[in-house]
Amino acid sequence: MEHLRGKKIILGVSGSIAAYKSALIVRGLVKAGAEVRVLMTRAATDFISPLTLSTLSKHAVVSSVHDEASWNNHVELGLWADAMLVAPATATTLSKMAHGLCDSALVAVYLSARCPVFFAPAMDVDMWLHPATVANVKRLQSFGNHLIDVAEGELASGLVGAGRLAEPEDILLQLNTFFAQGAGAQDAGTKPVAIPHDLSGKHLLITAGPTLEDLDPVRFLGNRSTGRMGIALAEAAAARGATVDLLLGPTHLSTQREGINLISVRSAREMHDRAVELWPRAQAGILAAAVADYRPATVSEQKIKKGEGPLRINLVRNPDIAATLGASKQPHQTLVGFALETENEVDNARTKLRKKNFDFIVLNSPNEAGAAFGHATNRIQVVDHNKVTPYELKSKDLVAHDILQELVLRLSPTT
Ligand code: CTP
């Protein structure tokens, strides 16, 4: 979510049962480094307390154009923001926004805002499908406002269908993607932010992070991978509708997104064994982990004491997770590998592609400033048996979507 850092966001909350999720949105935005000002409609205050949102956003919540103490300057707030997000947006609030019916601070700021506007509706399925709502949504989109589509599932009414507020993580991801595309206040409403749901019903296995190989009870051999690329892939895949088994080596990074089954592992052998167990239920595997090729032949039970001369450590080969999964790959499965090459990049990648039975390889360039290990950005080339597709240097969140796009093209149609 690095593109939300320093962004000024207005969150407009209207009166839906989903209003409690606005607390998670504020918390997520603040955690990502954004500055948040919250506007609530009167009805919203029946569902969630302004005190909760003012505490989380560290600013007083605005719920009327004028309160007892002061006149809240909606024009100023509208000009201040880099983006305005209305979430949840009820049928009433959508209608008021669509027709300029300015009876609340939320709509007053909306009408004054020059920044991009996002709206995430929440309502019952029949209200969502009613031609009046459909027309209001279209009208807002015709103004250049961005729809953050509703999710399907159980609704507060007990009915099941479309109308649920998008998950807070998805909402944040869409804002982050918008800013990652270099979009700012100046190009209000011109960039598409829709994340396709093209991995719905698919099961993915993703490996990420380093593996640590113990030497003794306090020492290990490791590497500098942070797992950021693999986590970005898992989050992007979940946002596109997939269920993800994420095998993550020891790292300070983590994820709690719905749709991701996070399994923490330590050594290459542990990652290998869990991957073998999970592979049969996956339609695709993406192996982004920096797996240690070697481990100490023995792990000392006691802390190794220093001696006078040099210390020799015997290393033995670790199992190759990619080769194992590649060897048992079924026709309906797609396997994606990563490679870091310093010379003959494409030839070496193609050799690896054949050896490990990958469908394509994501090639990182170690010589590129700002790419690969420890960086928030990456520049990749996608190498398959027939062609090489170069991509620009981008944030890892966006690179993840490029990789998933390549994967979707190669997924077996029978899966
Ligand atoms: N891989 C794996 N299990 C291993 C080693 C690597 O699954 N024990 C996977 C990585 O996750 C990555 C790909 O295989 O997707 C990288 O292959 P590897 O041969 O390790 O490539 P490099 O480390 O780039 O190359 P090399 O060690 O051959 O220089």
Coordinates of N, CA and C and ligand atoms in Angstrom, one line a residue, residues 207 268 271 286-293 317-323 336-341 352 355-356 358 361, ligand 1:
T207 N 4.7 -19.4 -3.2 CA 5.8 -19.5 -2.2 C 6.5 -18.1 -2.1
A268 N 13.9 -24.7 3.9 CA 13.5 -25.2 2.6 C 12.8 -26.5 2.6
M271 N 9.3 -25.9 3.7 CA 8.5 -25.3 2.6 C 8.2 -26.3 1.5
I286 N 2.9 -20.2 -8.1 CA 3.8 -19.2 -8.4 C 4.9 -19.3 -7.4
L287 N 6.2 -19.6 -7.8 CA 7.2 -19.8 -6.8 C 8.1 -18.6 -6.7
A288 N 7.8 -17.7 -5.8 CA 8.5 -16.5 -5.7 C 9.5 -16.5 -4.5
A289 N 9.6 -17.6 -3.8 CA 10.5 -17.7 -2.7 C 11.9 -17.8 -3.1
A290 N 12.8 -17.2 -2.3 CA 14.2 -17.3 -2.5 C 14.7 -18.5 -1.6
V291 N 14.5 -19.7 -2.1 CA 14.8 -20.9 -1.4 C 16.3 -21.1 -1.3
A292 N 16.8 -21.4 -0.1 CA 18.2 -21.7 0.1 C 18.5 -23.0 -0.7
D293 N 19.5 -23.0 -1.6 CA 19.9 -24.2 -2.3 C 20.6 -25.2 -1.4
R317 N 22.7 -30.2 -0.5 CA 21.7 -29.6 -1.3 C 20.3 -29.8 -0.7
N318 N 19.5 -28.7 -0.8 CA 18.1 -28.8 -0.4 C 17.3 -29.3 -1.5
P319 N 16.1 -29.8 -1.2 CA 15.2 -30.3 -2.3 C 14.8 -29.0 -3.1
D320 N 14.6 -29.2 -4.4 CA 14.1 -28.2 -5.3 C 12.6 -28.2 -5.4
I321 N 12.0 -27.3 -4.8 CA 10.5 -27.3 -4.7 C 9.9 -27.1 -6.1
A322 N 10.5 -26.2 -6.9 CA 10.0 -26.0 -8.3 C 10.1 -27.3 -9.1
A323 N 11.3 -28.0 -9.0 CA 11.5 -29.2 -9.8 C 10.5 -30.3 -9.4
V336 N 4.7 -21.2 -12.4 CA 5.4 -20.0 -12.7 C 6.6 -19.9 -11.8
G337 N 7.8 -19.7 -12.4 CA 9.0 -19.6 -11.6 C 9.6 -18.2 -11.7
F338 N 10.5 -17.9 -10.8 CA 11.3 -16.6 -10.8 C 12.7 -17.0 -11.1
A339 N 13.5 -16.1 -11.7 CA 14.9 -16.3 -11.8 C 15.6 -14.9 -11.7
L340 N 16.8 -15.0 -11.2 CA 17.7 -13.8 -11.1 C 19.0 -14.2 -11.8
E341 N 19.2 -13.6 -13.0 CA 20.4 -14.0 -13.8 C 21.3 -12.8 -14.0
K352 N 16.2 -23.1 -17.4 CA 15.5 -23.3 -16.1 C 14.0 -23.7 -16.4
K355 N 14.0 -27.3 -17.4 CA 14.4 -28.2 -16.4 C 13.4 -28.3 -15.3
K356 N 12.7 -27.2 -15.0 CA 11.7 -27.3 -13.9 C 10.3 -27.4 -14.3
F358 N 8.4 -25.2 -15.9 CA 7.6 -24.0 -15.7 C 6.9 -23.7 -17.0
I361 N 8.7 -17.9 -16.9 CA 9.6 -17.5 -15.8 C 9.5 -16.0 -15.7
Ligands
CTP1 N1 13.2 -22.7 -6.3 C1 12.6 -23.7 -5.5 N2 13.2 -24.5 -4.7 C2 14.6 -24.4 -4.6 C3 15.3 -23.5 -5.4 C4 14.6 -22.7 -6.2 O1 11.3 -23.7 -5.6 N3 15.2 -25.2 -3.8 C5 12.5 -21.9 -7.2 C6 12.5 -20.4 -6.9 O2 11.4 -20.1 -6.0 C7 12.4 -19.8 -8.2 C8 13.2 -20.7 -9.1 O3 13.1 -22.0 -8.5 O4 11.1 -19.8 -8.7 C9 14.6 -20.3 -9.2 O5 15.4 -21.3 -9.6 P1 17.0 -21.4 -9.2 O6 17.5 -22.5 -10.0 O7 17.2 -21.4 -7.7 O8 17.4 -20.0 -9.7 P2 18.4 -19.0 -9.3 O9 18.6 -19.0 -7.8 O10 18.0 -17.8 -10.0 O11 19.6 -19.7 -10.0 P3 21.0 -20.5 -9.8 O12 21.0 -20.9 -8.4 O13 20.8 -21.6 -10.7 O14 21.9 -19.5 -10.1

